[in-house]
Amino acid sequence: MATMKDIADRLGISLSTVSKGLNGGQDISDSLRQTILDTAVEMGYQNRKAKRQDRRRIAVFIENMDYEDADDFGYEIVLGFRKASFRENWGVSVIPLTRDLQRRQSYDAYMLQEQYSGAFFMGISPEDPWSAQMEETRIPTVLLDNSAAPNPQVCTLATDSDAGIEMAVSHLAALGHEKIAFLDGSAGSMVSDKRMLAYLNAMAAHKLAIDPQLAVYGYFVAEAAPYHVPGFLSAGVTAILCGNDLIASGVIECCKKEGFAVPEDISVIGFDDVPMAERLDPPLTTVRQHRNALGQMAYYALYALINQVPVSSTCLRPDLVLRATTAIAKPRVALRRNDDKDSVAYVNPDLYLKTLRQRNLW
Amino acid sequence: MATMKDIADRLGISLSTVSKGLNGGQDISDSLRQTILDTAVEMGYQNRKAKRQDRRRIAVFIENMDYEDADDFGYEIVLGFRKASFRENWGVSVIPLTRDLQRRQSYDAYMLQEQYSGAFFMGISPEDPWSAQMEETRIPTVLLDNSAAPNPQVCTLATDSDAGIEMAVSHLAALGHEKIAFLDGSAGSMVSDKRMLAYLNAMAAHKLAIDPQLAVYGYFVAEAAPYHVPGFLSAGVTAILCGNDLIASGVIECCKKEGFAVPEDISVIGFDDVPMAERLDPPLTTVRQHRNALGQMAYYALYALINQVPVSSTCLRPDLVLRATTAIAKPRVALRRNDDKDSVAYVNPDLYLKTLRQRNLW
């Protein structure tokens, strides 16, 4: 492992200048500090001070996710992370992941400069400058709902979408529903894709027909509902599964507006169980992500990585929370004939998803 | 949660008798003790003594796996588990998982009686009496290389076979190998199935033809080699990938006996990197399972479950350890014509595996 002396030799500067550069000393230019940090990262230097028990620090980066209010999706995750890490005397900094921050410095240089031992990312998009750096980073890093870079320092964490959607479809099938629509979140999001595939798999497993017009991507907002729900209703669905609770809230509103009662006419199921889910009218039946547990597990996985355990993925089990938006299926007649030749049962969902994508149906 | 008083009331016996039954008191018949334990399990009683810091105990169950000698597969796993749990003052008992033990008592009754807070299973077969109980157990439990029961108390732990086999096939492909055989472990083992599917996927990903006669199940022993290697050689393979290091040791012997040099004529890759792998002649190139890290991660996952985090699966990244059994492919002419009509490229490996199974080719 490289020492400060190695860095000084490489750059032809004094040891004390290197020390100033690495430890936040004042009497040094910004550009020289950056050169020292970049060289340190390149040479694999690790700051030993960062390992001292009384200075152990980890970072939580948050992007596109609210977490400051108890109703926010990220709130309980941060709380769970703090709870688990607190017991072992880690200092935790919560940092908004801005493009500006990422453009200013490489991920490893930033982490070295700030003397963090590792990080948990709640959201990072593939377009982010630091996203590509996940393949090479030497910093122990846990990513929420992201695909894993082939790097022993990086672990992905997620709630098991397959299990969650399967529980939801199984519950609806047991209530006699056969025509179940799925209004997913944004196309191209890893979470949306996983849930779409899970829906197709679950429908196939329960021998229910898959209709491409009833399995659509929207956006992770309530406002997506009006674009799709009227079509679902006229196609004769009796249940609508949603990519998250926000979408479900819009779906319920939309059903009411169209003159359909929830759950008497149409059953609705959400995903996440954010706090507002139980305050909806009627209270939402939904797949619960254990957000506090996700935060705790993020810490355990990060702790494993910091201890050189090359954990690559870890998954949490969701629950189906039964409230008041599902009921026994009420037989309905489709208002329009379904002329789609592609409505087929028992397909291979994986291939089917690919085919649909290629044909740009979504 | 049920109390000792609840158990006493249900059975119509005294509180002190219940206490004797639960805490290993002497003055009580075996059958009454069993009734008390079974009732306690049924009523969801949890022994609070087991939670006291100075008495925290966890169990490691081992079946069909040697672990007492440093050369044994299980040795480092147990060591890693002990290392990680020791820091937090857990007492660890290593217990052979015999059929006799499992027949004597249910899993939950045994764990309650012995006051363990959780367990790590290194091997449990589907035929084991306790295996079916994994669906209902209330004991935090981590299973190595097993499929997960749909139970929030149970987590599975494994090395990522896909990543390991992909690294091996990718290495061979880079050396110019095209005809790569796979001699897997026992059919019906979850690990074998995962590795077979990983092999089929990796071959397809590298656009290499899959030949059913070159992708076979054997057993996880060196003695499996003579049954398959001569056939591979006469079919003109230049590389043989093996389900584990033991199989690879047999394959190397067999190649030599048939007059083929390793790696000059035939490249060989194992899986696991057990200590004997580097003592083979030549030293074996193999996919390393980080066994010490597996043991550590087993503890972290168990700790998460004990803290009510419903982790369902966790996966570790393997490495490819390059030693001396792989080399650039030497062009070879097959000694027999391959008449198998089933030799096809670019198939869907998942469907292909199913088809082959149905046709009992393996």
Short mmCIF file of N, CA and C in Angstrom, two decimals, chain B residues 160-216:
data_model
loop_
_atom_site.label_atom_id
_atom_site.label_comp_id
_atom_site.label_asym_id
_atom_site.label_seq_id
_atom_site.Cartn_x
_atom_site.Cartn_y
_atom_site.Cartn_z
N ASP B 160 -21.58 -16.37 -5.58
CA ASP B 160 -22.22 -16.13 -6.87
C ASP B 160 -21.65 -17.06 -7.95
N SER B 161 -22.34 -18.17 -8.22
CA SER B 161 -21.87 -19.14 -9.21
C SER B 161 -21.81 -18.53 -10.60
N ASP B 162 -22.80 -17.71 -10.93
CA ASP B 162 -22.83 -17.08 -12.25
C ASP B 162 -21.54 -16.30 -12.50
N ALA B 163 -21.18 -15.45 -11.54
CA ALA B 163 -19.99 -14.63 -11.70
C ALA B 163 -18.74 -15.51 -11.80
N GLY B 164 -18.67 -16.56 -10.97
CA GLY B 164 -17.48 -17.42 -10.96
C GLY B 164 -17.29 -18.17 -12.26
N ILE B 165 -18.36 -18.80 -12.74
CA ILE B 165 -18.27 -19.58 -13.98
C ILE B 165 -18.03 -18.65 -15.17
N GLU B 166 -18.67 -17.49 -15.13
CA GLU B 166 -18.47 -16.51 -16.21
C GLU B 166 -16.99 -16.10 -16.28
N MET B 167 -16.36 -15.86 -15.14
CA MET B 167 -14.93 -15.50 -15.14
C MET B 167 -14.09 -16.63 -15.73
N ALA B 168 -14.44 -17.88 -15.39
CA ALA B 168 -13.67 -19.02 -15.88
C ALA B 168 -13.82 -19.17 -17.40
N VAL B 169 -15.07 -19.12 -17.88
CA VAL B 169 -15.31 -19.28 -19.32
C VAL B 169 -14.70 -18.12 -20.09
N SER B 170 -14.81 -16.92 -19.53
CA SER B 170 -14.25 -15.75 -20.17
C SER B 170 -12.72 -15.87 -20.30
N HIS B 171 -12.08 -16.37 -19.25
CA HIS B 171 -10.63 -16.59 -19.26
C HIS B 171 -10.26 -17.60 -20.35
N LEU B 172 -11.00 -18.70 -20.42
CA LEU B 172 -10.73 -19.74 -21.43
C LEU B 172 -10.97 -19.19 -22.84
N ALA B 173 -12.07 -18.45 -23.01
CA ALA B 173 -12.38 -17.89 -24.33
C ALA B 173 -11.26 -16.94 -24.78
N ALA B 174 -10.73 -16.16 -23.82
CA ALA B 174 -9.65 -15.23 -24.15
C ALA B 174 -8.39 -15.98 -24.58
N LEU B 175 -8.24 -17.22 -24.10
CA LEU B 175 -7.09 -18.04 -24.48
C LEU B 175 -7.36 -18.80 -25.79
N GLY B 176 -8.51 -18.57 -26.38
CA GLY B 176 -8.82 -19.18 -27.67
C GLY B 176 -9.58 -20.51 -27.60
N HIS B 177 -10.01 -20.90 -26.40
CA HIS B 177 -10.75 -22.17 -26.29
C HIS B 177 -12.18 -21.99 -26.78
N GLU B 178 -12.66 -22.96 -27.55
CA GLU B 178 -14.04 -22.92 -28.03
C GLU B 178 -14.81 -24.15 -27.58
N LYS B 179 -14.12 -25.28 -27.55
CA LYS B 179 -14.77 -26.52 -27.15
C LYS B 179 -14.44 -26.77 -25.69
N ILE B 180 -15.30 -26.27 -24.82
CA ILE B 180 -15.05 -26.33 -23.38
C ILE B 180 -16.08 -27.25 -22.74
N ALA B 181 -15.60 -28.35 -22.13
CA ALA B 181 -16.53 -29.26 -21.46
C ALA B 181 -16.75 -28.81 -20.02
N PHE B 182 -17.88 -29.21 -19.45
CA PHE B 182 -18.15 -28.93 -18.03
C PHE B 182 -18.51 -30.23 -17.33
N LEU B 183 -17.67 -30.65 -16.39
CA LEU B 183 -17.98 -31.82 -15.56
C LEU B 183 -18.44 -31.30 -14.21
N ASP B 184 -19.74 -31.34 -14.01
CA ASP B 184 -20.37 -30.75 -12.83
C ASP B 184 -20.40 -31.76 -11.68
N GLY B 185 -20.89 -31.32 -10.51
CA GLY B 185 -21.11 -32.21 -9.37
C GLY B 185 -22.40 -33.00 -9.54
N SER B 186 -22.93 -33.47 -8.43
CA SER B 186 -24.09 -34.36 -8.45
C SER B 186 -25.34 -33.68 -8.99
N ALA B 187 -26.09 -34.39 -9.83
CA ALA B 187 -27.38 -33.90 -10.29
C ALA B 187 -28.31 -33.79 -9.08
N GLY B 188 -29.13 -32.76 -9.07
CA GLY B 188 -30.09 -32.62 -7.98
C GLY B 188 -29.59 -31.74 -6.85
N SER B 189 -28.27 -31.50 -6.78
CA SER B 189 -27.78 -30.57 -5.76
C SER B 189 -28.01 -29.16 -6.28
N MET B 190 -28.45 -28.26 -5.40
CA MET B 190 -28.75 -26.90 -5.83
C MET B 190 -27.51 -26.22 -6.39
N VAL B 191 -26.37 -26.49 -5.75
CA VAL B 191 -25.12 -25.89 -6.20
C VAL B 191 -24.78 -26.36 -7.61
N SER B 192 -24.92 -27.68 -7.87
CA SER B 192 -24.64 -28.21 -9.20
C SER B 192 -25.53 -27.56 -10.24
N ASP B 193 -26.81 -27.46 -9.92
CA ASP B 193 -27.76 -26.88 -10.88
C ASP B 193 -27.39 -25.44 -11.20
N LYS B 194 -27.05 -24.67 -10.17
CA LYS B 194 -26.67 -23.27 -10.38
C LYS B 194 -25.45 -23.18 -11.29
N ARG B 195 -24.46 -24.05 -11.02
CA ARG B 195 -23.23 -23.97 -11.81
C ARG B 195 -23.45 -24.43 -13.24
N MET B 196 -24.32 -25.45 -13.42
CA MET B 196 -24.63 -25.90 -14.78
C MET B 196 -25.31 -24.78 -15.57
N LEU B 197 -26.29 -24.15 -14.94
CA LEU B 197 -26.99 -23.05 -15.61
C LEU B 197 -26.01 -21.91 -15.91
N ALA B 198 -25.13 -21.63 -14.96
CA ALA B 198 -24.13 -20.58 -15.15
C ALA B 198 -23.22 -20.91 -16.34
N TYR B 199 -22.83 -22.21 -16.45
CA TYR B 199 -21.98 -22.64 -17.57
C TYR B 199 -22.71 -22.42 -18.90
N LEU B 200 -23.98 -22.86 -18.96
CA LEU B 200 -24.75 -22.72 -20.19
C LEU B 200 -24.90 -21.24 -20.56
N ASN B 201 -25.18 -20.40 -19.54
CA ASN B 201 -25.30 -18.96 -19.78
C ASN B 201 -24.00 -18.35 -20.27
N ALA B 202 -22.89 -18.74 -19.63
CA ALA B 202 -21.60 -18.16 -19.99
C ALA B 202 -21.20 -18.58 -21.41
N MET B 203 -21.43 -19.86 -21.75
CA MET B 203 -21.11 -20.32 -23.10
C MET B 203 -21.93 -19.52 -24.12
N ALA B 204 -23.22 -19.36 -23.84
CA ALA B 204 -24.08 -18.60 -24.76
C ALA B 204 -23.61 -17.16 -24.86
N ALA B 205 -23.24 -16.56 -23.72
CA ALA B 205 -22.79 -15.16 -23.72
C ALA B 205 -21.53 -14.99 -24.56
N HIS B 206 -20.69 -16.02 -24.59
CA HIS B 206 -19.46 -15.93 -25.39
C HIS B 206 -19.64 -16.54 -26.79
N LYS B 207 -20.90 -16.82 -27.13
CA LYS B 207 -21.24 -17.36 -28.44
C LYS B 207 -20.47 -18.65 -28.74
N LEU B 208 -20.34 -19.50 -27.72
CA LEU B 208 -19.71 -20.80 -27.91
C LEU B 208 -20.79 -21.86 -27.95
N ALA B 209 -20.61 -22.86 -28.82
CA ALA B 209 -21.63 -23.90 -28.98
C ALA B 209 -21.75 -24.74 -27.72
N ILE B 210 -22.99 -25.09 -27.40
CA ILE B 210 -23.25 -25.96 -26.25
C ILE B 210 -23.55 -27.36 -26.77
N ASP B 211 -22.79 -28.32 -26.27
CA ASP B 211 -22.96 -29.71 -26.69
C ASP B 211 -23.37 -30.52 -25.46
N PRO B 212 -24.57 -31.12 -25.47
CA PRO B 212 -25.05 -31.84 -24.28
C PRO B 212 -24.08 -32.93 -23.82
N GLN B 213 -23.31 -33.48 -24.76
CA GLN B 213 -22.38 -34.53 -24.36
C GLN B 213 -21.16 -33.97 -23.64
N LEU B 214 -21.00 -32.66 -23.69
CA LEU B 214 -19.85 -32.04 -23.03
C LEU B 214 -20.27 -31.26 -21.79
N ALA B 215 -21.54 -31.36 -21.41
CA ALA B 215 -22.03 -30.65 -20.22
C ALA B 215 -22.75 -31.68 -19.37
N VAL B 216 -22.01 -32.30 -18.45
CA VAL B 216 -22.59 -33.45 -17.76
C VAL B 216 -22.48 -33.34 -16.23
#
